[in-house]
Amino acid sequence: MSKQGIQKWKLSLFIIFSLPGLAFSSWISRTPEVRETLKASTSVMGLIIFGLACGSLIGLLSASRIISRKGTRFVALISVLIVIIGIFVISAGVFSAFKSIVFAGLIIFGLGYGLAEVALNADGSALERAAGKTMMPALHASFTAGTLIGAGLASAAILFKVPVLVHLLLIAGIEFILIFTFFRFLPEDTGKEDAVSRRQEVSSEKPVNVWTEPRTLLIGLIVLGMAFAEGSANDWLPLTMTDGFHVTHAQGTAVYGVFLTAMLIARIFGGAFLDRYGRVPVLHLCTAVSVIGLSLVIFSGNLTAAVIGVFLWGIGASLGFPVGLSAAGDDPKGAVKRVGAISFVGYCAFLVGPPVLGLLGEEFGLVQALTIVLIGIVLSGLVSRAAKQPAHQKNVHDTNSHSM
């Protein structure tokens, strides 16, 4: 592909990467009002929101097979359209105050979200190979930026008393315009396997099973620990600060903003550090920074030290997931399946980890419960050598870099 084609691909993928984050934070930001409209208890609201997790898992598990037949561009387009349909159904449920309709809308929304997670990461992995540069952290920064933009727009909508229905439909319109403007610049055949390859794999005596590959499993462990660290902050950090350090709700949310800002900064600049120093040294550094940051939050008992710790926590947790996805895509053969598997592991950490933390927090307090997150990060650091780029892939990578 020409340099100009890669630049268009890169710009388009960065924009499309932000769309799931934009949609997700737009929905999350309006959930308090949705709960009031539906007259749902906290437990019932939890069951409704579980529809999002169910749909996401279906999307994650089915994405690789669809991509192998249709390619990442097709799945990226379809996934965002499914998210938009989900937003419409959710909006209808909120407007009519029917809990079951909102639940169904969240299943649809989650299905699109899960498909997008695999398709966009697989496309990002292919972009890295084509460009000869590390781009996955910056792509995930685009997702983080999308969540921040979505939260900002939602705050403005709440401030100006824009109804939830109108707000969500406007977000759906923005997503529709952006996906149809930019999806065409993604390569059509990325991730697609031809019929002959599929028949050979089916008839092979030893079909590819990424779940039995030691390197893939170790990469999954890296992602598991770091995604747990990220997901725990997303779900529990504001409450941890209010319960453990006796700050106001607004201050707790502001501290969460510190975490997101740290993640965004690290992901923007992380690619340059990875290209210069390599994955393993950077992951070791991230582990150390995360451990220091979380230790300050757990053991300092001081608000100022804890806020500094939250910033370090965000910096350290920022690169594990994207680096794991880059490592999963090193070998073009089977890259989509490996990226799909690692995406599934990461999302399970987001999904299962925080409830576990909540149960421990009920027993020991949320601040002390973060110790299990600390253990997960240490385990990720111990196996970080699995992310080292294979020598033959590194040579190809370097050749691509020199040719551009």
mmCIF file of C-alpha atoms in Angstrom, residues 11 56 93 95 157 169 185 197 206 218 227 242 269-270 285 288 293 304 306 322 331 335 341 355 361-362 380 390:
data_model
loop_
_atom_site.group_PDB
_atom_site.id
_atom_site.type_symbol
_atom_site.label_atom_id
_atom_site.label_comp_id
_atom_site.label_asym_id
_atom_site.label_seq_id
_atom_site.Cartn_x
_atom_site.Cartn_y
_atom_site.Cartn_z
ATOM 1 C CA LEU A 11 -6.699 8.752 10.094
ATOM 2 C CA SER A 56 -20.743 -7.805 24.191
ATOM 3 C CA GLY A 93 -37.339 2.137 25.786
ATOM 4 C CA PHE A 95 -39.234 7.253 25.921
ATOM 5 C CA ALA A 157 -26.715 17.925 27.746
ATOM 6 C CA LEU A 169 -30.393 10.233 19.017
ATOM 7 C CA PHE A 185 -10.576 4.193 3.675
ATOM 8 C CA SER A 197 -7.557 -21.458 3.308
ATOM 9 C CA LYS A 206 -4.071 -30.048 13.598
ATOM 10 C CA LEU A 218 0.845 -15.614 28.629
ATOM 11 C CA ALA A 227 -7.335 -4.697 32.023
ATOM 12 C CA THR A 242 -15.404 8.985 48.668
ATOM 13 C CA PHE A 269 3.136 9.018 23.765
ATOM 14 C CA GLY A 270 3.466 5.304 24.511
ATOM 15 C CA LEU A 285 8.342 0.101 33.716
ATOM 16 C CA ALA A 288 6.663 -0.677 38.496
ATOM 17 C CA GLY A 293 0.791 4.249 42.331
ATOM 18 C CA THR A 304 -2.558 14.137 48.200
ATOM 19 C CA ALA A 306 -3.420 9.006 46.855
ATOM 20 C CA PRO A 322 -2.844 -2.325 23.610
ATOM 21 C CA ASP A 331 2.094 -13.217 13.110
ATOM 22 C CA ALA A 335 -3.748 -12.776 13.860
ATOM 23 C CA ALA A 341 -8.955 -14.184 22.033
ATOM 24 C CA PRO A 355 -17.831 -7.246 40.733
ATOM 25 C CA GLY A 361 -14.853 -4.166 49.201
ATOM 26 C CA GLU A 362 -18.019 -5.071 51.085
ATOM 27 C CA SER A 380 1.292 -9.315 34.502
ATOM 28 C CA PRO A 390 9.584 -12.588 17.410
#
